[in-house]
PDB file of C-alpha atoms in Angstrom:
ATOM      1  CA  MET G 188     -22.090 -24.454  16.227  1.00 82.00           C
ATOM      2  CA  ALA G 189     -19.721 -22.261  18.234  1.00 88.00           C
ATOM      3  CA  ARG G 190     -19.070 -18.547  17.692  1.00 91.00           C
ATOM      4  CA  LEU G 191     -15.901 -16.594  17.070  1.00 93.00           C
ATOM      5  CA  SER G 192     -15.839 -12.946  18.176  1.00 95.00           C
ATOM      6  CA  VAL G 193     -13.042 -11.058  16.405  1.00 97.00           C
ATOM      7  CA  ASP G 194     -12.196  -7.500  17.475  1.00 98.00           C
ATOM      8  CA  ILE G 195     -10.165  -5.873  14.660  1.00 98.00           C
ATOM      9  CA  ARG G 196      -8.567  -2.511  15.421  1.00 97.00           C
ATOM     10  CA  PRO G 197      -6.242  -0.174  13.511  1.00 96.00           C
ATOM     11  CA  SER G 198      -3.545   1.636  15.474  1.00 93.00           C
ATOM     12  CA  TRP G 199      -4.716   4.832  17.128  1.00 92.00           C
ATOM     13  CA  ILE G 200      -2.386   6.893  14.916  1.00 92.00           C
ATOM     14  CA  GLY G 201      -3.629   5.423  11.627  1.00 92.00           C
ATOM     15  CA  ARG G 202      -7.260   5.012  12.710  1.00 94.00           C
ATOM     16  CA  PRO G 203      -8.776   7.889  10.655  1.00 95.00           C
ATOM     17  CA  PHE G 204      -6.888   6.755   7.544  1.00 94.00           C
ATOM     18  CA  HIS G 205      -7.863   3.088   7.911  1.00 95.00           C
ATOM     19  CA  LEU G 206     -11.511   3.839   8.639  1.00 95.00           C
ATOM     20  CA  ALA G 207     -11.711   5.943   5.473  1.00 96.00           C
ATOM     21  CA  PHE G 208      -9.556   4.002   2.999  1.00 96.00           C
ATOM     22  CA  THR G 209      -9.171   0.351   4.043  1.00 96.00           C
ATOM     23  CA  ARG G 210     -11.269  -2.667   4.913  1.00 96.00           C
ATOM     24  CA  PRO G 211     -10.277  -5.663   7.087  1.00 97.00           C
ATOM     25  CA  PHE G 212     -10.647  -9.304   6.086  1.00 97.00           C
ATOM     26  CA  MET G 213     -10.229 -12.662   7.816  1.00 97.00           C
ATOM     27  CA  ASP G 214      -9.224 -16.027   6.452  1.00 97.00           C
ATOM     28  CA  ILE G 215     -10.480 -18.948   8.553  1.00 96.00           C
ATOM     29  CA  ASP G 216      -9.151 -22.341   7.421  1.00 96.00           C
ATOM     30  CA  GLY G 217      -8.669 -21.067   3.865  1.00 95.00           C
ATOM     31  CA  THR G 218     -12.052 -19.335   3.539  1.00 96.00           C
ATOM     32  CA  GLU G 219     -11.931 -15.548   3.148  1.00 96.00           C
ATOM     33  CA  LEU G 220     -14.499 -13.495   5.046  1.00 96.00           C
ATOM     34  CA  ALA G 221     -15.108  -9.749   4.858  1.00 95.00           C
ATOM     35  CA  ALA G 222     -14.914  -8.135   8.292  1.00 96.00           C
ATOM     36  CA  GLN G 223     -15.321  -4.653   9.731  1.00 95.00           C
ATOM     37  CA  TRP G 224     -13.237  -2.406  11.926  1.00 97.00           C
ATOM     38  CA  GLY G 225     -14.559  -3.272  15.379  1.00 97.00           C
ATOM     39  CA  THR G 226     -16.138  -6.583  16.352  1.00 97.00           C
ATOM     40  CA  THR G 227     -17.242  -9.231  13.879  1.00 94.00           C
ATOM     41  CA  GLU G 228     -18.924 -12.466  15.018  1.00 94.00           C
ATOM     42  CA  ILE G 229     -18.979 -15.583  12.878  1.00 93.00           C
ATOM     43  CA  PRO G 230     -20.044 -19.192  13.439  1.00 93.00           C
ATOM     44  CA  VAL G 231     -17.267 -21.809  13.535  1.00 93.00           C
ATOM     45  CA  THR G 232     -17.202 -25.565  13.952  1.00 93.00           C
ATOM     46  CA  THR G 233     -15.583 -27.230  16.948  1.00 92.00           C
ATOM     47  CA  GLY G 234     -11.976 -28.321  16.605  1.00 94.00           C
ATOM     48  CA  PRO G 235      -8.682 -26.669  15.579  1.00 96.00           C
ATOM     49  CA  HIS G 236      -8.599 -23.684  13.221  1.00 96.00           C
ATOM     50  CA  GLU G 237      -6.045 -21.454  11.486  1.00 97.00           C
ATOM     51  CA  MET G 238      -6.783 -17.768  11.089  1.00 97.00           C
ATOM     52  CA  ALA G 239      -5.240 -14.833   9.236  1.00 98.00           C
ATOM     53  CA  VAL G 240      -6.303 -11.180   9.578  1.00 98.00           C
ATOM     54  CA  TYR G 241      -5.317  -8.543   7.014  1.00 97.00           C
ATOM     55  CA  PHE G 242      -6.591  -5.420   5.280  1.00 97.00           C
ATOM     56  CA  ARG G 243      -7.017  -4.082   1.760  1.00 96.00           C
ATOM     57  CA  TYR G 244      -7.385  -0.635   0.332  1.00 95.00           C
ATOM     58  CA  ARG G 245     -10.938  -0.108  -0.862  1.00 93.00           C
ATOM     59  CA  GLY G 246     -11.231  -1.307  -4.443  1.00 91.00           C
ATOM     60  CA  GLN G 247      -8.419  -3.867  -4.199  1.00 93.00           C
ATOM     61  CA  LYS G 248      -9.477  -7.449  -4.784  1.00 91.00           C
ATOM     62  CA  ALA G 249      -6.536  -9.650  -3.822  1.00 91.00           C
ATOM     63  CA  ALA G 250      -4.014  -7.782  -1.630  1.00 93.00           C
ATOM     64  CA  ARG G 251      -3.282  -9.078   1.876  1.00 95.00           C
ATOM     65  CA  LEU G 252      -1.580  -6.241   3.761  1.00 96.00           C
ATOM     66  CA  GLY G 253      -0.435  -6.338   7.381  1.00 96.00           C
ATOM     67  CA  ILE G 254      -1.223 -10.038   7.651  1.00 97.00           C
ATOM     68  CA  GLY G 255      -1.204 -11.557  11.142  1.00 97.00           C
ATOM     69  CA  ARG G 256      -1.862 -15.208  11.962  1.00 97.00           C
ATOM     70  CA  ALA G 257      -3.052 -17.353  14.860  1.00 97.00           C
ATOM     71  CA  GLU G 258      -4.138 -20.895  15.576  1.00 96.00           C
ATOM     72  CA  PHE G 259      -6.907 -21.716  18.014  1.00 94.00           C
ATOM     73  CA  ALA G 260      -9.236 -24.544  19.052  1.00 92.00           C
ATOM     74  CA  VAL G 261     -12.986 -24.346  19.631  1.00 90.00           C
ATOM     75  CA  ASN G 262     -14.475 -26.682  22.229  1.00 88.00           C
ATOM     76  CA  GLY G 263     -18.186 -26.083  21.570  1.00 76.00           C
ATOM     77  CA  SER G 264     -18.792 -23.823  24.576  1.00 82.00           C
ATOM     78  CA  PRO G 265     -21.803 -21.485  24.295  1.00 85.00           C
ATOM     79  CA  ASP G 266     -19.476 -18.540  25.011  1.00 89.00           C
ATOM     80  CA  PRO G 267     -17.772 -17.091  21.929  1.00 92.00           C
ATOM     81  CA  VAL G 268     -14.040 -17.557  21.438  1.00 93.00           C
ATOM     82  CA  LYS G 269     -12.605 -14.043  21.666  1.00 95.00           C
ATOM     83  CA  VAL G 270      -9.850 -12.944  19.287  1.00 96.00           C
ATOM     84  CA  THR G 271      -8.199  -9.520  19.184  1.00 97.00           C
ATOM     85  CA  ALA G 272      -6.354  -8.343  16.067  1.00 98.00           C
ATOM     86  CA  ALA G 273      -4.505  -5.050  16.562  1.00 97.00           C
ATOM     87  CA  LEU G 274      -2.684  -3.401  13.660  1.00 96.00           C
ATOM     88  CA  GLY G 275       0.780  -2.050  14.463  1.00 92.00           C
ATOM     89  CA  VAL G 276       1.585   1.662  14.509  1.00 89.00           C
ATOM     90  CA  ARG G 277       4.204   1.805  11.749  1.00 87.00           C
ATOM     91  CA  ASN G 278       3.347   1.572   8.070  1.00 80.00           C
ATOM     92  CA  GLY G 279       3.942  -2.042   7.100  1.00 83.00           C
ATOM     93  CA  SER G 280       3.382  -3.385  10.616  1.00 92.00           C
ATOM     94  CA  PRO G 281       1.398  -6.628  10.788  1.00 96.00           C
ATOM     95  CA  PHE G 282      -1.658  -7.364  12.885  1.00 97.00           C
ATOM     96  CA  LYS G 283      -0.914  -8.835  16.311  1.00 97.00           C
ATOM     97  CA  VAL G 284      -3.543 -11.584  16.703  1.00 97.00           C
ATOM     98  CA  THR G 285      -4.308 -12.723  20.264  1.00 96.00           C
ATOM     99  CA  VAL G 286      -6.705 -15.529  21.160  1.00 94.00           C
ATOM    100  CA  GLY G 287      -8.452 -15.440  24.524  1.00 87.00           C
TER     101      GLY G 287
END
């Protein structure tokens, strides 16, 4: 099983707010996973995948705010596939998700 290393960051302006009041999540191939601000590692199978990164205010159960998407393929290498998800500066900006 391969690994996915996802670095999720709020913008530097909104960082204190997001660290206190929001929580990031990932959706890998339709399966939602709780994440953390910073780096989250998860196991993934080899092959193509679709990913979405978003956040919620603490206490919300279904919102998907600032959603950013990416597609990537895992080849089974022992090195993790690195993904960076950076939240935009303006309120309402989406995550910019970069693979590699």
